[in-house]
CSV table of C-alpha atoms in Angstrom, one decimal:
chain,number,residue,atom,x,y,z
A,1,MET,CA,-25.1,16.1,0.6
A,2,THR,CA,-24.5,14.2,3.8
A,3,ILE,CA,-21.5,15.0,5.8
A,4,SER,CA,-19.8,12.1,7.5
A,5,SER,CA,-17.4,12.2,10.4
A,6,THR,CA,-16.1,8.7,9.5
A,7,THR,CA,-12.6,8.5,8.3
A,8,PRO,CA,-12.3,6.7,4.9
A,9,ALA,CA,-10.4,3.5,4.9
A,10,ASP,CA,-7.7,4.9,2.8
A,11,ALA,CA,-7.3,8.2,4.6
A,12,VAL,CA,-3.7,8.7,5.8
A,13,SER,CA,-3.4,8.3,9.5
A,14,PRO,CA,-1.3,10.9,11.3
A,15,ALA,CA,2.0,9.6,12.6
A,16,PRO,CA,2.2,9.5,16.4
A,17,SER,CA,4.6,12.0,17.9
A,18,SER,CA,6.3,9.7,20.4
A,19,PRO,CA,4.4,6.5,21.0
A,20,GLU,CA,5.5,4.2,23.7
A,21,LEU,CA,4.4,1.2,21.7
A,22,ILE,CA,4.1,0.6,18.0
A,23,ALA,CA,2.6,-2.4,16.2
A,24,ALA,CA,2.4,-3.9,12.7
A,25,ILE,CA,0.1,-6.5,11.3
A,26,ASP,CA,0.7,-8.3,8.0
A,27,MET,CA,-2.5,-9.8,6.7
A,28,GLY,CA,-0.8,-12.2,4.3
A,29,SER,CA,-2.4,-14.7,1.8
A,30,ASN,CA,-1.2,-17.6,4.0
A,31,SER,CA,-0.6,-16.3,7.5
A,32,PHE,CA,-1.4,-13.2,9.5
A,33,HIS,CA,1.5,-11.9,11.6
A,34,MET,CA,1.6,-9.2,14.3
A,35,VAL,CA,4.6,-7.7,16.0
A,36,VAL,CA,4.3,-5.3,19.0
A,37,ALA,CA,7.5,-3.3,19.7
A,38,GLN,CA,8.8,-0.5,21.9
A,39,LEU,CA,10.6,2.4,20.3
A,40,VAL,CA,13.8,3.1,22.3
A,41,HIS,CA,16.1,5.8,20.9
A,42,ASN,CA,14.8,5.3,17.4
A,43,GLU,CA,15.5,1.6,17.6
A,44,ILE,CA,12.8,-1.1,17.6
A,45,ARG,CA,12.7,-3.5,20.6
A,46,PRO,CA,10.2,-6.3,19.8
A,47,LEU,CA,8.1,-7.2,22.7
A,48,GLU,CA,5.7,-9.8,21.2
A,49,LYS,CA,5.2,-11.6,18.0
A,50,LEU,CA,2.1,-13.5,17.0
A,51,GLY,CA,1.2,-15.5,13.9
A,52,GLU,CA,-1.6,-17.6,12.7
A,53,LYS,CA,-2.2,-19.7,9.5
A,54,VAL,CA,-5.4,-18.1,8.2
A,55,GLN,CA,-4.9,-19.1,4.6
A,56,LEU,CA,-7.0,-16.3,3.2
A,57,ALA,CA,-6.0,-17.1,-0.4
A,58,ALA,CA,-7.5,-20.5,0.0
A,59,GLY,CA,-10.9,-18.9,0.4
A,60,LEU,CA,-10.8,-17.3,-3.1
A,61,ASP,CA,-13.4,-18.9,-5.4
A,62,GLU,CA,-13.2,-19.1,-9.2
A,63,ARG,CA,-14.6,-15.6,-9.4
A,64,ASN,CA,-12.0,-14.2,-6.9
A,65,PHE,CA,-14.5,-13.7,-4.1
A,66,LEU,CA,-13.5,-14.5,-0.5
A,67,ASP,CA,-15.8,-17.2,0.9
A,68,GLU,CA,-17.5,-16.9,4.3
A,69,ALA,CA,-15.2,-19.5,5.9
A,70,SER,CA,-12.0,-17.6,5.0
A,71,GLN,CA,-13.5,-14.3,6.2
A,72,HIS,CA,-14.5,-15.9,9.4
A,73,ARG,CA,-11.0,-17.3,10.0
A,74,ALA,CA,-9.5,-13.9,9.3
A,75,LEU,CA,-11.9,-12.0,11.5
A,76,ALA,CA,-11.4,-14.4,14.3
A,77,CYS,CA,-7.6,-14.0,14.1
A,78,LEU,CA,-7.9,-10.2,14.0
A,79,GLU,CA,-10.2,-10.3,17.1
A,80,ARG,CA,-7.4,-12.0,19.0
A,81,PHE,CA,-4.9,-9.5,17.7
A,82,ALA,CA,-7.2,-6.6,18.6
A,83,GLN,CA,-7.1,-7.6,22.3
A,84,ARG,CA,-3.3,-7.1,22.3
A,85,ILE,CA,-3.3,-3.7,20.7
A,86,SER,CA,-6.4,-2.4,22.5
A,87,GLY,CA,-5.9,1.2,23.6
A,88,MET,CA,-3.0,2.0,21.2
A,89,PRO,CA,-3.4,5.3,19.5
A,90,ARG,CA,-4.4,5.7,15.9
A,91,GLY,CA,-1.2,6.0,13.8
A,92,ALA,CA,0.8,3.7,16.2
A,93,VAL,CA,-0.6,0.6,14.5
A,94,GLN,CA,0.0,-0.1,10.8
A,95,ILE,CA,-2.0,-2.9,9.1
A,96,VAL,CA,-1.6,-4.1,5.5
A,97,GLY,CA,-3.2,-6.7,3.3
A,98,THR,CA,-1.3,-8.3,0.5
A,99,ASN,CA,-2.0,-10.5,-2.6
A,100,ALA,CA,-5.3,-12.2,-1.5
A,101,LEU,CA,-6.8,-8.8,-0.7
A,102,ARG,CA,-5.4,-7.3,-3.9
A,103,VAL,CA,-7.3,-9.8,-6.0
A,104,ALA,CA,-10.4,-10.3,-4.0
A,105,LYS,CA,-13.4,-8.6,-5.5
A,106,ASN,CA,-15.2,-8.3,-2.2
A,107,ALA,CA,-12.1,-7.0,-0.4
A,108,ARG,CA,-13.6,-3.6,0.4
A,109,ALA,CA,-16.6,-5.1,2.2
A,110,PHE,CA,-14.4,-7.5,4.1
A,111,ILE,CA,-12.0,-4.6,5.1
A,112,ARG,CA,-14.9,-2.6,6.5
A,113,LYS,CA,-15.8,-5.4,8.8
A,114,ALA,CA,-12.2,-6.0,9.8
A,115,GLU,CA,-11.6,-2.3,10.5
A,116,LYS,CA,-14.6,-2.1,12.7
A,117,LEU,CA,-13.4,-5.1,14.6
A,118,ILE,CA,-9.7,-4.1,15.1
A,119,GLY,CA,-10.3,-0.3,15.4
A,120,HIS,CA,-7.5,0.8,13.0
A,121,PRO,CA,-7.3,1.4,9.3
A,122,ILE,CA,-6.3,-1.4,7.0
A,123,SER,CA,-4.3,-0.6,3.8
A,124,VAL,CA,-4.1,-2.9,0.8
A,125,ILE,CA,-0.6,-2.5,-0.7
A,126,SER,CA,0.6,-3.2,-4.2
A,127,GLY,CA,3.1,-6.0,-4.9
A,128,ARG,CA,6.0,-3.6,-5.4
A,129,GLU,CA,5.1,-1.8,-2.2
A,130,GLU,CA,5.1,-5.1,-0.4
A,131,ALA,CA,8.5,-5.8,-1.9
A,132,ARG,CA,9.8,-2.4,-0.7
A,133,LEU,CA,8.6,-3.0,2.9
A,134,ILE,CA,10.0,-6.6,2.9
A,135,TYR,CA,13.4,-5.3,1.9
A,136,LEU,CA,13.3,-2.6,4.6
A,137,GLY,CA,12.6,-5.3,7.2
A,138,VAL,CA,15.4,-7.5,5.9
A,139,ALA,CA,17.9,-4.7,5.6
A,140,HIS,CA,17.4,-3.6,9.2
A,141,SER,CA,17.8,-7.2,10.4
A,142,LEU,CA,21.2,-7.7,8.7
A,143,SER,CA,24.6,-6.2,9.3
A,144,ASP,CA,25.3,-3.2,7.1
A,145,ASP,CA,26.7,-4.2,3.7
A,146,ALA,CA,27.8,-1.9,0.8
A,147,ASP,CA,27.2,-4.7,-1.7
A,148,ASN,CA,24.0,-5.5,-3.6
A,149,ARG,CA,21.8,-8.2,-2.1
A,150,LEU,CA,19.0,-10.1,-3.6
A,151,VAL,CA,16.0,-10.7,-1.3
A,152,ILE,CA,13.3,-13.3,-2.0
A,153,ASP,CA,10.1,-13.7,-0.1
A,154,ILE,CA,7.7,-16.5,-1.0
A,155,GLY,CA,4.2,-15.6,0.3
A,156,GLY,CA,0.8,-17.3,0.0
A,157,GLY,CA,-0.2,-15.6,-3.2
A,158,SER,CA,2.8,-13.9,-4.6
A,159,THR,CA,6.6,-14.0,-4.4
A,160,GLU,CA,8.7,-10.8,-4.1
A,161,PHE,CA,12.1,-10.3,-5.6
A,162,ILE,CA,14.2,-7.3,-4.5
A,163,ILE,CA,17.7,-6.1,-5.3
A,164,GLY,CA,19.0,-3.5,-2.9
A,165,GLN,CA,22.0,-1.9,-1.3
A,166,ARG,CA,22.0,-1.1,2.3
A,167,PHE,CA,18.5,0.4,2.9
A,168,GLU,CA,17.7,1.5,-0.7
A,169,THR,CA,16.1,-0.7,-3.3
A,170,LYS,CA,17.3,-0.9,-6.9
A,171,GLU,CA,14.9,-3.5,-8.4
A,172,LEU,CA,11.4,-4.4,-7.1
A,173,GLU,CA,9.1,-7.1,-8.5
A,174,SER,CA,6.2,-9.1,-7.3
A,175,LEU,CA,5.3,-12.2,-9.3
A,176,HIS,CA,1.9,-14.0,-9.2
A,177,MET,CA,3.0,-17.2,-7.7
A,178,GLY,CA,2.7,-18.3,-4.1
A,179,CYS,CA,2.7,-21.4,-1.9
A,180,VAL,CA,-1.1,-21.4,-1.4
A,181,SER,CA,-2.0,-20.7,-5.0
A,182,TYR,CA,0.5,-23.2,-6.3
A,183,ARG,CA,-0.7,-25.8,-3.8
A,184,ASP,CA,-4.2,-25.5,-5.1
A,185,ARG,CA,-3.0,-25.6,-8.7
A,186,PHE,CA,-0.5,-28.4,-8.6
A,187,PHE,CA,-0.8,-30.4,-5.3
A,188,GLY,CA,-4.5,-30.0,-4.4
A,189,ASP,CA,-5.0,-33.8,-4.2
A,190,GLY,CA,-2.5,-34.2,-1.5
A,191,LYS,CA,-0.1,-36.2,-3.7
A,192,ILE,CA,3.4,-35.3,-4.8
A,193,THR,CA,4.5,-36.9,-8.1
A,194,GLN,CA,7.4,-36.1,-10.3
A,195,LEU,CA,5.0,-34.8,-12.9
A,196,GLN,CA,3.2,-32.5,-10.5
A,197,PHE,CA,6.4,-31.1,-9.1
A,198,ALA,CA,7.8,-30.6,-12.6
A,199,ARG,CA,4.7,-28.7,-13.7
A,200,ALA,CA,4.9,-26.4,-10.7
A,201,PHE,CA,8.6,-25.8,-11.3
A,202,VAL,CA,8.1,-25.0,-15.0
A,203,GLU,CA,5.3,-22.6,-14.3
A,204,ALA,CA,7.4,-20.7,-11.7
A,205,SER,CA,10.3,-20.7,-14.1
A,206,ARG,CA,8.1,-19.2,-16.8
A,207,GLU,CA,7.1,-16.4,-14.5
A,208,LEU,CA,10.8,-15.7,-13.5
A,209,LEU,CA,11.9,-15.4,-17.2
A,210,ASN,CA,10.2,-11.9,-17.1
A,211,ILE,CA,12.8,-10.6,-14.7
A,212,ARG,CA,15.8,-12.8,-15.3
A,213,ASN,CA,17.8,-10.6,-17.7
A,214,ARG,CA,17.2,-7.4,-15.7
A,215,TYR,CA,18.1,-8.9,-12.4
A,216,ARG,CA,21.2,-10.8,-13.7
A,217,SER,CA,22.3,-7.5,-15.3
A,218,VAL,CA,22.1,-5.6,-12.0
A,219,GLY,CA,23.6,-8.4,-10.1
A,220,TRP,CA,24.1,-9.1,-6.3
A,221,HIS,CA,26.8,-10.2,-4.0
A,222,HIS,CA,24.7,-12.4,-1.7
A,223,CYS,CA,21.1,-13.7,-1.6
A,224,VAL,CA,18.7,-13.6,1.4
A,225,GLY,CA,15.4,-15.4,1.9
A,226,SER,CA,12.7,-14.3,4.3
A,227,SER,CA,9.3,-15.4,5.7
A,228,GLY,CA,7.7,-18.8,6.4
A,229,SER,CA,8.2,-20.9,3.3
A,230,ILE,CA,11.9,-20.3,3.0
A,231,LYS,CA,12.4,-20.6,6.7
A,232,ALA,CA,10.6,-24.0,6.6
A,233,ILE,CA,12.9,-25.2,3.8
A,234,GLU,CA,16.0,-24.0,5.6
A,235,GLN,CA,15.0,-25.8,8.8
A,236,VAL,CA,14.3,-29.1,7.0
A,237,LEU,CA,17.6,-28.9,5.2
A,238,ALA,CA,19.4,-28.4,8.5
A,239,HIS,CA,17.4,-31.1,10.2
A,240,ASN,CA,18.4,-33.6,7.5
A,241,GLN,CA,22.0,-32.3,7.3
A,242,TRP,CA,21.6,-31.2,3.7
A,243,GLY,CA,22.8,-27.8,4.5
A,244,THR,CA,24.1,-25.8,7.5
A,245,HIS,CA,22.8,-22.2,7.7
A,246,LYS,CA,22.8,-22.0,3.9
A,247,ILE,CA,20.4,-23.1,1.2
A,248,THR,CA,22.2,-24.5,-1.8
A,249,PRO,CA,21.1,-26.0,-5.2
A,250,ASP,CA,22.5,-29.4,-4.1
A,251,GLY,CA,20.5,-29.3,-0.9
A,252,LEU,CA,17.4,-28.4,-2.7
A,253,VAL,CA,17.7,-31.2,-5.1
A,254,LYS,CA,18.2,-33.7,-2.3
A,255,LEU,CA,15.1,-32.3,-0.5
A,256,LYS,CA,13.0,-32.4,-3.7
A,257,ASP,CA,14.0,-36.1,-4.4
A,258,GLU,CA,12.9,-37.1,-0.9
A,259,VAL,CA,9.7,-35.1,-1.1
A,260,VAL,CA,8.8,-36.8,-4.4
A,261,ARG,CA,9.9,-40.2,-3.0
A,262,LEU,CA,7.5,-39.9,0.0
A,263,GLY,CA,4.8,-39.1,-2.5
A,264,LYS,CA,2.1,-37.7,-0.2
A,265,ILE,CA,1.9,-34.4,1.7
A,266,SER,CA,0.9,-36.2,4.9
A,267,GLN,CA,4.3,-38.1,4.8
A,268,LEU,CA,6.4,-34.9,4.9
A,269,THR,CA,6.5,-35.0,8.7
A,270,LYS,CA,9.2,-37.6,8.3
A,271,LEU,CA,11.5,-34.9,6.9
A,272,GLY,CA,10.8,-32.6,9.8
A,273,VAL,CA,8.2,-30.4,8.2
A,274,ARG,CA,5.8,-28.8,10.7
A,275,LYS,CA,2.2,-30.0,10.5
A,276,ASP,CA,0.9,-26.5,9.9
A,277,ARG,CA,3.1,-26.2,6.8
A,278,LEU,CA,2.6,-29.6,5.3
A,279,SER,CA,0.1,-28.7,2.6
A,280,ILE,CA,2.1,-25.7,1.2
A,281,PHE,CA,5.6,-27.1,1.6
A,282,PRO,CA,6.0,-28.7,-1.9
A,283,ALA,CA,4.7,-25.6,-3.6
A,284,GLY,CA,7.1,-23.3,-1.8
A,285,LEU,CA,10.0,-25.7,-2.6
A,286,ALA,CA,9.1,-25.7,-6.3
A,287,ILE,CA,9.0,-21.9,-6.5
A,288,LEU,CA,12.4,-21.6,-4.6
A,289,MET,CA,14.0,-24.2,-6.9
A,290,ALA,CA,12.8,-22.3,-9.9
A,291,ALA,CA,14.3,-19.1,-8.6
A,292,PHE,CA,17.6,-20.8,-7.9
A,293,ASP,CA,17.6,-22.3,-11.4
A,294,VAL,CA,16.5,-19.3,-13.5
A,295,LEU,CA,18.4,-16.6,-11.6
A,296,GLN,CA,21.5,-18.9,-11.1
A,297,ILE,CA,21.6,-18.4,-7.3
A,298,GLU,CA,24.6,-20.2,-5.7
A,299,GLU,CA,23.5,-20.0,-2.1
A,300,MET,CA,21.0,-18.3,0.1
A,301,GLU,CA,20.9,-17.4,3.8
A,302,PHE,CA,17.7,-17.0,5.8
A,303,CYS,CA,16.7,-13.7,7.6
A,304,ASP,CA,14.0,-13.3,10.2
A,305,GLY,CA,13.2,-9.7,9.0
A,306,ALA,CA,10.1,-9.5,6.8
A,307,LEU,CA,7.1,-7.4,5.9
A,308,ARG,CA,5.9,-6.7,9.5
A,309,GLU,CA,9.4,-5.4,10.5
A,310,GLY,CA,9.5,-3.3,7.4
A,311,LEU,CA,6.2,-1.7,8.4
A,312,LEU,CA,7.6,-0.8,11.8
A,313,TYR,CA,10.7,0.9,10.3
A,314,ASP,CA,8.6,2.6,7.7
A,315,MET,CA,6.5,3.9,10.6
A,316,ILE,CA,9.5,5.2,12.4
A,317,GLY,CA,10.4,7.1,9.2
A,318,ARG,CA,7.0,8.8,9.2
A,319,ILE,CA,7.3,9.7,12.9
A,320,HIS,CA,10.7,11.4,12.3
A,321,HIS,CA,9.6,13.1,9.1
A,322,GLU,CA,11.5,10.8,6.8
A,323,ASP,CA,8.4,9.8,5.0
A,324,VAL,CA,9.0,7.9,1.8
A,325,ARG,CA,5.7,9.2,0.5
A,326,GLU,CA,7.0,12.7,0.4
A,327,ARG,CA,10.0,11.5,-1.6
A,328,THR,CA,7.5,9.8,-4.0
A,329,ILE,CA,5.5,13.0,-4.5
A,330,ASN,CA,8.6,15.1,-5.1
A,331,SER,CA,9.8,12.5,-7.6
A,332,LEU,CA,6.5,12.7,-9.5
A,333,GLN,CA,6.7,16.5,-9.6
A,334,GLU,CA,10.1,16.3,-11.1
A,335,ARG,CA,9.4,13.5,-13.5
A,336,TYR,CA,6.3,15.1,-15.0
A,337,HIS,CA,7.7,18.7,-14.9
A,338,ILE,CA,4.9,20.0,-12.6
A,339,ASP,CA,4.9,23.8,-11.9
A,340,ARG,CA,6.0,23.5,-8.3
A,341,GLU,CA,5.4,27.2,-7.4
A,342,HIS,CA,1.8,27.0,-8.7
A,343,ALA,CA,1.3,23.7,-6.9
A,344,ALA,CA,2.5,25.1,-3.7
A,345,ALA,CA,0.2,28.1,-4.0
A,346,VAL,CA,-2.8,25.8,-4.6
A,347,GLU,CA,-1.7,23.6,-1.6
A,348,GLY,CA,-1.5,26.6,0.7
A,349,THR,CA,-4.8,28.0,-0.4
A,350,ALA,CA,-6.5,24.6,-0.2
A,351,ILE,CA,-5.2,23.9,3.3
A,352,ALA,CA,-6.3,27.3,4.5
A,353,LEU,CA,-9.8,26.7,3.2
A,354,TRP,CA,-9.9,23.1,4.5
A,355,LYS,CA,-9.0,24.0,8.0
A,356,GLN,CA,-12.1,26.1,8.2
A,357,LEU,CA,-14.4,23.7,6.3
A,358,ALA,CA,-13.3,20.6,8.3
A,359,GLU,CA,-14.0,22.3,11.6
A,360,GLN,CA,-17.5,23.4,10.5
A,361,TRP,CA,-18.3,20.2,8.7
A,362,LYS,CA,-17.0,18.2,11.7
A,363,LEU,CA,-14.5,16.2,9.7
A,364,PRO,CA,-11.2,14.7,11.0
A,365,SER,CA,-9.0,17.4,9.6
A,366,GLU,CA,-5.6,16.0,10.5
A,367,GLU,CA,-6.3,12.6,8.9
A,368,LEU,CA,-7.3,14.1,5.6
A,369,THR,CA,-5.0,17.0,5.4
A,370,GLU,CA,-2.1,15.0,3.9
A,371,LEU,CA,-4.3,13.6,1.2
A,372,LEU,CA,-5.3,17.2,0.2
A,373,ARG,CA,-1.7,18.3,0.2
A,374,TRP,CA,-0.6,15.5,-2.1
A,375,ALA,CA,-3.6,16.1,-4.4
A,376,SER,CA,-2.7,19.8,-4.6
A,377,ARG,CA,0.9,19.1,-5.5
A,378,LEU,CA,-0.1,16.6,-8.2
A,379,HIS,CA,-3.3,18.1,-9.6
A,380,GLU,CA,-1.6,19.1,-12.9
A,381,VAL,CA,0.3,15.9,-13.4
A,382,GLY,CA,-1.8,15.0,-16.4
A,383,LEU,CA,-0.4,18.0,-18.4
A,384,ALA,CA,2.6,15.8,-19.1
A,385,ILE,CA,0.3,13.9,-21.5
A,386,SER,CA,-2.1,16.5,-22.9
A,387,HIS,CA,-3.7,19.7,-21.9
A,388,THR,CA,-7.1,18.4,-23.1
A,389,GLN,CA,-8.8,16.7,-20.2
A,390,PHE,CA,-5.6,16.6,-18.3
A,391,HIS,CA,-7.5,15.9,-15.0
A,392,LYS,CA,-8.5,12.5,-16.5
A,393,HIS,CA,-5.0,11.7,-17.7
A,394,GLY,CA,-3.6,12.7,-14.3
A,395,ALA,CA,-6.0,10.5,-12.4
A,396,TYR,CA,-5.0,7.5,-14.6
A,397,LEU,CA,-1.3,8.1,-14.0
A,398,ILE,CA,-1.7,8.2,-10.2
A,399,ARG,CA,-4.1,5.3,-9.9
A,400,TYR,CA,-2.0,2.9,-12.0
A,401,SER,CA,1.6,3.9,-11.1
A,402,ASP,CA,3.7,2.2,-8.5
A,403,LEU,CA,4.0,4.8,-5.8
A,404,ALA,CA,6.4,3.9,-3.0
A,405,GLY,CA,4.8,4.3,0.5
A,406,PHE,CA,1.2,4.5,-0.7
A,407,SER,CA,-1.5,1.9,-0.2
A,408,ARG,CA,-3.8,1.1,-3.1
A,409,GLN,CA,-6.7,2.8,-1.3
A,410,THR,CA,-4.8,6.0,-0.8
A,411,GLN,CA,-3.7,6.0,-4.5
A,412,GLN,CA,-7.3,5.5,-5.5
A,413,SER,CA,-8.5,8.4,-3.4
A,414,LEU,CA,-5.6,10.6,-4.6
A,415,ALA,CA,-6.5,9.8,-8.2
A,416,MET,CA,-10.1,10.5,-7.6
A,417,LEU,CA,-9.4,14.0,-6.2
A,418,ILE,CA,-7.2,14.8,-9.2
A,419,ARG,CA,-10.0,13.5,-11.5
A,420,VAL,CA,-12.6,15.9,-10.0
A,421,HIS,CA,-10.5,18.9,-9.4
A,422,ARG,CA,-11.9,20.7,-12.4
A,423,ARG,CA,-14.8,20.7,-14.8
A,424,LYS,CA,-18.1,18.8,-14.0
A,425,ILE,CA,-18.2,16.5,-11.0
A,426,LEU,CA,-20.0,13.2,-11.6
A,427,ASP,CA,-21.4,11.4,-8.6
A,428,THR,CA,-20.6,8.1,-10.4
A,429,VAL,CA,-16.9,8.8,-9.7
A,430,PHE,CA,-17.7,8.0,-6.0
A,431,ASP,CA,-19.8,5.0,-6.7
A,432,GLU,CA,-17.1,2.5,-5.7
A,433,TYR,CA,-16.9,4.0,-2.2
A,434,ALA,CA,-19.2,3.3,0.7
A,435,LEU,CA,-21.2,6.4,1.8
A,436,GLU,CA,-19.1,6.8,5.0
A,437,ASP,CA,-15.9,6.8,2.8
A,438,ALA,CA,-17.2,8.9,-0.1
A,439,ASP,CA,-18.5,11.9,1.9
A,440,PRO,CA,-15.2,13.1,3.4
A,441,LEU,CA,-13.6,12.8,0.0
A,442,LYS,CA,-16.3,14.9,-1.6
A,443,GLN,CA,-15.5,17.6,0.9
A,444,LEU,CA,-11.8,17.4,0.1
A,445,ALA,CA,-12.7,17.7,-3.6
A,446,VAL,CA,-14.6,21.0,-2.8
A,447,ALA,CA,-11.6,22.5,-1.0
A,448,LEU,CA,-9.3,21.5,-3.9
A,449,ARG,CA,-11.6,22.8,-6.6
A,450,LEU,CA,-11.9,26.2,-4.9
A,451,ALA,CA,-8.2,26.5,-4.4
A,452,VAL,CA,-7.6,25.7,-8.1
A,453,VAL,CA,-10.2,28.3,-9.1
A,454,LEU,CA,-8.7,31.0,-6.8
A,455,GLN,CA,-5.2,30.3,-8.2
A,456,HIS,CA,-6.3,30.6,-11.8
A,457,SER,CA,-4.1,33.7,-12.3
A,458,ARG,CA,-1.0,31.6,-11.3
A,459,ASN,CA,0.8,34.5,-9.5
A,460,GLY,CA,2.0,32.2,-6.7
A,461,GLU,CA,0.3,34.1,-3.9
A,462,VAL,CA,-1.2,31.9,-1.2
A,463,LEU,CA,-4.7,33.1,-0.4
A,464,ASP,CA,-5.0,32.5,3.3
A,465,SER,CA,-7.1,35.5,4.3
A,466,ILE,CA,-10.4,34.2,2.8
A,467,LYS,CA,-13.0,33.2,5.4
A,468,VAL,CA,-15.4,30.4,5.0
A,469,LYS,CA,-18.8,29.8,6.6
A,470,ALA,CA,-20.4,26.4,5.9
A,471,ASN,CA,-23.2,24.0,6.8
A,472,LYS,CA,-24.1,20.7,5.4
A,473,ARG,CA,-25.4,21.9,2.1
A,474,SER,CA,-23.9,25.3,1.6
A,475,LEU,CA,-20.8,27.4,2.0
A,476,THR,CA,-20.0,31.1,1.7
A,477,LEU,CA,-16.6,32.5,0.8
A,478,ILE,CA,-15.9,35.9,2.4
A,479,PHE,CA,-13.1,38.0,0.8
A,480,PRO,CA,-11.3,41.1,2.1
A,481,LYS,CA,-13.0,44.4,1.2
A,482,ASP,CA,-12.5,45.4,-2.5
A,483,TRP,CA,-10.7,42.1,-3.3
A,484,LEU,CA,-13.3,40.8,-5.7
A,485,GLN,CA,-14.0,44.2,-7.2
A,486,SER,CA,-10.4,44.3,-8.4
A,487,ARG,CA,-10.5,40.8,-9.8
A,488,PRO,CA,-13.3,40.5,-12.4
A,489,LEU,CA,-11.9,37.3,-13.9
A,490,THR,CA,-11.8,35.6,-10.6
A,491,CYS,CA,-15.4,36.6,-10.1
A,492,ALA,CA,-16.3,35.0,-13.4
A,493,ASP,CA,-14.5,31.8,-12.4
A,494,LEU,CA,-16.3,31.7,-9.1
A,495,GLU,CA,-19.6,32.1,-10.8
A,496,ALA,CA,-18.9,29.2,-13.1
A,497,GLU,CA,-17.8,27.1,-10.1
A,498,LYS,CA,-20.9,28.0,-8.3
A,499,GLY,CA,-23.0,26.5,-11.0
A,500,LEU,CA,-20.9,23.3,-11.0
A,501,LEU,CA,-21.1,22.9,-7.2
A,502,THR,CA,-24.9,23.4,-7.3
A,503,LYS,CA,-25.2,20.4,-9.5
A,504,PHE,CA,-23.0,18.6,-7.0
A,505,GLY,CA,-25.3,19.4,-4.1
A,506,ILE,CA,-23.5,22.3,-2.6
A,507,ASP,CA,-24.9,25.9,-2.7
A,508,MET,CA,-22.0,28.3,-2.8
A,509,GLU,CA,-22.0,32.1,-2.4
A,510,PHE,CA,-19.2,34.6,-2.3
A,511,LYS,CA,-19.0,38.1,-1.1
A,512,GLU,CA,-16.7,40.8,0.4
A,513,GLU,CA,-16.4,41.8,4.0
A,514,ASP,CA,-18.6,44.7,5.1
A,515,SER,CA,-16.7,47.9,5.5
């Protein structure tokens, strides 16, 4: 087995202890945005904001592959961003991809090129994680309010709907409708007819019916819009005196009537629409009007806070040990009735082994340790479904659940570790990873498997006195004198694991210390 020192794309970066600067990049389906900020007394002081219309979603073909042109635009933008964040430490920069990269079948290959260019890991986040981060950015940009608020963010490929109170979310949803995808579906010929607009409005309304009753039941005191499409609509309404600092149903109807009357996207400059937003403006308007109609919104205010600001505040939480991912893990343990004492013993043993293995295998221990911790705490999550093949059930639960704070890549890796923590290891499990990503995960799997075997007795004792000697294709476990002799069942477990690891390409031996 080859040992790689390359960090997998979905490995968790360690949070910086006290960075002078932090940065967040949102690789959206329509635009890429970057904000660089200074952290002053736990508050964010933005220093620079950059944005470019990349329109990544426009490069998705009928098979959902990103074409070369869209990849070139994206990489060129990231190259410019890279110059600004050059020299910033790993962990001080958070980069996420949204809907276009969620659906692109060649996203992994593109991300590898992008990471090499920009020098920091890129995470693809789920729609609900995107919604959580958007709300976090909005909530920190508004005055504190004890009432429920509804936040809507129309992106290039999806639209997020969130109900929250102060800094906590109550409802999160991401619907598959965006200003770029709807432009291509309904306004691709550059014309704006009553029929075209009606079709876009009806389709968006159909999507919204899925959340209408639930959202109306929870309710909200006021509504907030964020990001480019809603900002553009708010500016045009103000420019034409159809609304002052508020978006209302009457203003939207007046705007729609004028948009349809002009009849062509190229004519929308007469309303004050910026040239870089012309092509997507009617689609964003149709989606917003559908939201007002279906959810019975009376008025909306615009807020500058968005996904990139949410990323910054999420990063601050990690720096100060208020990591939402830890809350998610604890919630999963509670929900699925995981034996926490046993999980803690497995975690302690796995980390003790991993520290030794990572040093000898020359792997970035700090960046992978959190992943191993989480896998240890959740390795028995599948028992909530069935004892038979519970490692497979657990992997499925983790891979396809909405886990707040986690990227899709990290969830995938976490699920994979749970999948291979027992029984036979199949190399095919790692086929979807590039070699440089798969090898460190295979090493984590070895540490987790050994910890599970050594904790088979479930007595809660953390085994941190075991020594490990390892090279690229073998490892030796060295136990205290007389330890193995007094534990014949553990010896039998280790013999069985030895055979399984041999088939996996690792030769394992175990012995006691010499007297």
